[in-house]
Amino acid sequence: MCFEDEAGFTRRPPKGRTWGRRGITPVVKVCGRGSGRVPVAGLLAMRPGSRTRLCHRLRRHTGRKGERRSLSERDYIGLIDGMHQLVRAPIVLVWDRINTHVSHAMRDLIGARDWLTVFILPAYAPELNAVEYLWANVKHSLANLAGVALDRLEAFVRNRLKRLQYRSDVLDGFLAGTGLSLDLPPPSP
């Protein structure tokens, strides 16, 4: 079973908390308005009795005219195909309702893969997607990161995701946050 979600990172960092002297609020100045973004798609694969796996796909958007701002259907299918090669098993995919997931082109790409079954989450249900907890973790680790170029931001995001790939206990915690379980029912007598 796989969960998929996407997020975007900009040079304007998410707000974090820190300590400071009483009465003196620490201020982090950033400039990053309109300077591009790094859209990322993440895929968590879970199977009972096996370790949880994470695959991701990044794209750098510099803000140039005519450049695609987000991931395309081909990017998503490339990510799913990569996970299929990694786990060597049929995939049950759970994702949300963004335009590229429900487009006609995506339906054709999914229909061409007999090993892929797709379920779409209900609207406004991010608490059911384990990858949402992954993005919260990554964004928390990038809090108050100020004044980095777009290529450095991309490197930071890749680094955080690469570190999480080897922490299957943390990835299992993201699934536990959803309240869902992958336990198999006991065999009937």
mmCIF file of N, CA and C in Angstrom, residues 27-88:
data_model
loop_
_atom_site.group_PDB
_atom_site.id
_atom_site.type_symbol
_atom_site.label_atom_id
_atom_site.label_comp_id
_atom_site.label_asym_id
_atom_site.label_seq_id
_atom_site.Cartn_x
_atom_site.Cartn_y
_atom_site.Cartn_z
ATOM 1 N N VAL A 27 14.298 37.917 15.558
ATOM 2 C CA VAL A 27 13.729 38.178 14.247
ATOM 3 C C VAL A 27 14.654 37.585 13.190
ATOM 4 N N VAL A 28 14.084 36.813 12.286
ATOM 5 C CA VAL A 28 14.839 36.262 11.164
ATOM 6 C C VAL A 28 14.342 36.958 9.912
ATOM 7 N N LYS A 29 15.203 37.729 9.264
ATOM 8 C CA LYS A 29 14.811 38.451 8.065
ATOM 9 C C LYS A 29 15.097 37.582 6.850
ATOM 10 N N VAL A 30 14.106 37.490 5.986
ATOM 11 C CA VAL A 30 14.268 36.708 4.764
ATOM 12 C C VAL A 30 13.759 37.525 3.584
ATOM 13 N N CYS A 31 14.340 37.278 2.442
ATOM 14 C CA CYS A 31 13.804 37.823 1.199
ATOM 15 C C CYS A 31 13.612 36.623 0.284
ATOM 16 N N GLY A 32 12.475 36.449 -0.203
ATOM 17 C CA GLY A 32 12.251 35.265 -1.012
ATOM 18 C C GLY A 32 10.974 35.352 -1.802
ATOM 19 N N ARG A 33 10.385 36.503 -1.835
ATOM 20 C CA ARG A 33 9.122 36.652 -2.544
ATOM 21 C C ARG A 33 9.338 36.509 -4.051
ATOM 22 N N GLY A 34 8.611 35.594 -4.667
ATOM 23 C CA GLY A 34 8.633 35.436 -6.108
ATOM 24 C C GLY A 34 9.947 34.917 -6.666
ATOM 25 N N SER A 35 10.696 34.189 -5.877
ATOM 26 C CA SER A 35 12.015 33.764 -6.340
ATOM 27 C C SER A 35 12.072 32.281 -6.661
ATOM 28 N N GLY A 36 10.950 31.707 -7.025
ATOM 29 C CA GLY A 36 10.937 30.292 -7.382
ATOM 30 C C GLY A 36 10.485 29.415 -6.231
ATOM 31 N N ARG A 37 10.382 28.141 -6.550
ATOM 32 C CA ARG A 37 9.952 27.177 -5.550
ATOM 33 C C ARG A 37 10.452 25.798 -5.926
ATOM 34 N N VAL A 38 10.351 24.879 -4.969
ATOM 35 C CA VAL A 38 10.759 23.492 -5.181
ATOM 36 C C VAL A 38 9.544 22.615 -4.875
ATOM 37 N N PRO A 39 8.780 22.220 -5.914
ATOM 38 C CA PRO A 39 7.694 21.278 -5.674
ATOM 39 C C PRO A 39 8.247 19.854 -5.533
ATOM 40 N N VAL A 40 7.680 19.104 -4.591
ATOM 41 C CA VAL A 40 8.156 17.752 -4.297
ATOM 42 C C VAL A 40 6.955 16.822 -4.194
ATOM 43 N N ALA A 41 7.096 15.619 -4.732
ATOM 44 C CA ALA A 41 6.095 14.564 -4.551
ATOM 45 C C ALA A 41 6.753 13.447 -3.749
ATOM 46 N N GLY A 42 6.057 12.979 -2.740
ATOM 47 C CA GLY A 42 6.578 11.899 -1.901
ATOM 48 C C GLY A 42 5.649 10.703 -1.929
ATOM 49 N N LEU A 43 6.241 9.518 -1.836
ATOM 50 C CA LEU A 43 5.481 8.273 -1.893
ATOM 51 C C LEU A 43 5.987 7.360 -0.788
ATOM 52 N N LEU A 44 5.104 6.994 0.149
ATOM 53 C CA LEU A 44 5.428 6.067 1.230
ATOM 54 C C LEU A 44 4.814 4.708 0.915
ATOM 55 N N ALA A 45 5.633 3.677 0.883
ATOM 56 C CA ALA A 45 5.156 2.322 0.611
ATOM 57 C C ALA A 45 5.280 1.491 1.874
ATOM 58 N N MET A 46 4.178 0.851 2.262
ATOM 59 C CA MET A 46 4.142 0.036 3.473
ATOM 60 C C MET A 46 3.609 -1.343 3.146
ATOM 61 N N ARG A 47 4.234 -2.334 3.748
ATOM 62 C CA ARG A 47 3.791 -3.719 3.592
ATOM 63 C C ARG A 47 4.017 -4.410 4.933
ATOM 64 N N PRO A 48 3.022 -5.164 5.438
ATOM 65 C CA PRO A 48 3.228 -5.880 6.697
ATOM 66 C C PRO A 48 4.415 -6.833 6.582
ATOM 67 N N GLY A 49 5.284 -6.806 7.579
ATOM 68 C CA GLY A 49 6.441 -7.686 7.599
ATOM 69 C C GLY A 49 7.640 -7.146 6.843
ATOM 70 N N SER A 50 7.532 -5.960 6.265
ATOM 71 C CA SER A 50 8.632 -5.361 5.509
ATOM 72 C C SER A 50 8.828 -3.928 5.988
ATOM 73 N N ARG A 51 10.003 -3.382 5.731
ATOM 74 C CA ARG A 51 10.245 -2.014 6.192
ATOM 75 C C ARG A 51 9.554 -1.000 5.274
ATOM 76 N N THR A 52 9.182 0.110 5.841
ATOM 77 C CA THR A 52 8.515 1.170 5.098
ATOM 78 C C THR A 52 9.524 1.875 4.207
ATOM 79 N N ARG A 53 9.116 2.191 2.992
ATOM 80 C CA ARG A 53 10.008 2.813 2.009
ATOM 81 C C ARG A 53 9.494 4.189 1.629
ATOM 82 N N LEU A 54 10.425 5.065 1.290
ATOM 83 C CA LEU A 54 10.102 6.424 0.859
ATOM 84 C C LEU A 54 10.787 6.699 -0.470
ATOM 85 N N CYS A 55 10.015 7.161 -1.444
ATOM 86 C CA CYS A 55 10.555 7.659 -2.718
ATOM 87 C C CYS A 55 10.053 9.077 -2.899
ATOM 88 N N HIS A 56 10.835 9.892 -3.571
ATOM 89 C CA HIS A 56 10.419 11.270 -3.805
ATOM 90 C C HIS A 56 10.909 11.747 -5.166
ATOM 91 N N ARG A 57 10.278 12.782 -5.667
ATOM 92 C CA ARG A 57 10.642 13.393 -6.938
ATOM 93 C C ARG A 57 10.566 14.901 -6.753
ATOM 94 N N LEU A 58 11.643 15.609 -7.122
ATOM 95 C CA LEU A 58 11.706 17.061 -6.988
ATOM 96 C C LEU A 58 11.770 17.710 -8.362
ATOM 97 N N ARG A 59 11.338 18.955 -8.408
ATOM 98 C CA ARG A 59 11.464 19.774 -9.604
ATOM 99 C C ARG A 59 11.777 21.192 -9.120
ATOM 100 N N ARG A 60 12.673 21.852 -9.772
ATOM 101 C CA ARG A 60 13.000 23.225 -9.406
ATOM 102 C C ARG A 60 12.275 24.171 -10.349
ATOM 103 N N HIS A 61 11.507 25.099 -9.793
ATOM 104 C CA HIS A 61 10.817 26.109 -10.586
ATOM 105 C C HIS A 61 11.467 27.452 -10.291
ATOM 106 N N THR A 62 12.127 28.011 -11.277
ATOM 107 C CA THR A 62 12.862 29.263 -11.072
ATOM 108 C C THR A 62 12.021 30.495 -11.318
ATOM 109 N N GLY A 63 10.821 30.330 -11.871
ATOM 110 C CA GLY A 63 9.950 31.468 -12.119
ATOM 111 C C GLY A 63 10.073 32.027 -13.525
ATOM 112 N N ARG A 64 10.794 31.336 -14.381
ATOM 113 C CA ARG A 64 10.933 31.803 -15.759
ATOM 114 C C ARG A 64 9.631 31.604 -16.526
ATOM 115 N N LYS A 65 9.433 32.420 -17.528
ATOM 116 C CA LYS A 65 8.218 32.353 -18.333
ATOM 117 C C LYS A 65 8.183 31.043 -19.111
ATOM 118 N N GLY A 66 7.026 30.388 -19.109
ATOM 119 C CA GLY A 66 6.844 29.143 -19.836
ATOM 120 C C GLY A 66 7.296 27.903 -19.082
ATOM 121 N N GLU A 67 7.890 28.066 -17.908
ATOM 122 C CA GLU A 67 8.362 26.922 -17.131
ATOM 123 C C GLU A 67 7.208 26.357 -16.295
ATOM 124 N N ARG A 68 7.096 25.038 -16.264
ATOM 125 C CA ARG A 68 6.033 24.409 -15.493
ATOM 126 C C ARG A 68 6.266 24.630 -14.008
ATOM 127 N N ARG A 69 5.205 25.023 -13.313
ATOM 128 C CA ARG A 69 5.315 25.377 -11.903
ATOM 129 C C ARG A 69 5.210 24.195 -10.961
ATOM 130 N N SER A 70 4.586 23.134 -11.420
ATOM 131 C CA SER A 70 4.369 21.981 -10.545
ATOM 132 C C SER A 70 4.762 20.701 -11.275
ATOM 133 N N LEU A 71 4.577 19.596 -10.600
ATOM 134 C CA LEU A 71 4.891 18.301 -11.194
ATOM 135 C C LEU A 71 3.818 17.903 -12.212
ATOM 136 N N SER A 72 4.226 17.212 -13.255
ATOM 137 C CA SER A 72 3.297 16.799 -14.302
ATOM 138 C C SER A 72 2.860 15.348 -14.084
ATOM 139 N N GLU A 73 1.942 14.906 -14.926
ATOM 140 C CA GLU A 73 1.491 13.518 -14.863
ATOM 141 C C GLU A 73 2.661 12.560 -15.084
ATOM 142 N N ARG A 74 3.556 12.910 -15.991
ATOM 143 C CA ARG A 74 4.736 12.072 -16.268
ATOM 144 C C ARG A 74 5.645 11.972 -15.042
ATOM 145 N N ASP A 75 5.770 13.057 -14.280
ATOM 146 C CA ASP A 75 6.580 13.015 -13.054
ATOM 147 C C ASP A 75 5.973 12.052 -12.040
ATOM 148 N N TYR A 76 4.648 12.129 -11.863
ATOM 149 C CA TYR A 76 3.979 11.245 -10.907
ATOM 150 C C TYR A 76 4.085 9.785 -11.332
ATOM 151 N N ILE A 77 3.868 9.511 -12.601
ATOM 152 C CA ILE A 77 3.958 8.131 -13.085
ATOM 153 C C ILE A 77 5.390 7.619 -12.975
ATOM 154 N N GLY A 78 6.373 8.490 -13.236
ATOM 155 C CA GLY A 78 7.771 8.088 -13.049
ATOM 156 C C GLY A 78 8.061 7.709 -11.608
ATOM 157 N N LEU A 79 7.489 8.457 -10.672
ATOM 158 C CA LEU A 79 7.648 8.156 -9.251
ATOM 159 C C LEU A 79 6.995 6.810 -8.906
ATOM 160 N N ILE A 80 5.795 6.577 -9.413
ATOM 161 C CA ILE A 80 5.093 5.324 -9.129
ATOM 162 C C ILE A 80 5.809 4.137 -9.769
ATOM 163 N N ASP A 81 6.282 4.309 -11.004
ATOM 164 C CA ASP A 81 7.035 3.239 -11.664
ATOM 165 C C ASP A 81 8.320 2.913 -10.906
ATOM 166 N N GLY A 82 8.989 3.949 -10.391
ATOM 167 C CA GLY A 82 10.194 3.727 -9.598
ATOM 168 C C GLY A 82 9.912 2.939 -8.332
ATOM 169 N N MET A 83 8.805 3.244 -7.674
ATOM 170 C CA MET A 83 8.431 2.506 -6.466
ATOM 171 C C MET A 83 8.075 1.067 -6.824
ATOM 172 N N HIS A 84 7.409 0.866 -7.945
ATOM 173 C CA HIS A 84 7.064 -0.493 -8.378
ATOM 174 C C HIS A 84 8.320 -1.325 -8.621
ATOM 175 N N GLN A 85 9.339 -0.720 -9.225
ATOM 176 C CA GLN A 85 10.594 -1.439 -9.435
ATOM 177 C C GLN A 85 11.296 -1.726 -8.124
ATOM 178 N N LEU A 86 11.143 -0.829 -7.156
ATOM 179 C CA LEU A 86 11.795 -1.002 -5.861
ATOM 180 C C LEU A 86 11.150 -2.120 -5.048
ATOM 181 N N VAL A 87 9.817 -2.150 -4.983
ATOM 182 C CA VAL A 87 9.145 -3.137 -4.134
ATOM 183 C C VAL A 87 8.823 -4.431 -4.874
ATOM 184 N N ARG A 88 8.840 -4.401 -6.186
ATOM 185 C CA ARG A 88 8.567 -5.590 -7.017
ATOM 186 C C ARG A 88 7.279 -6.293 -6.608
#
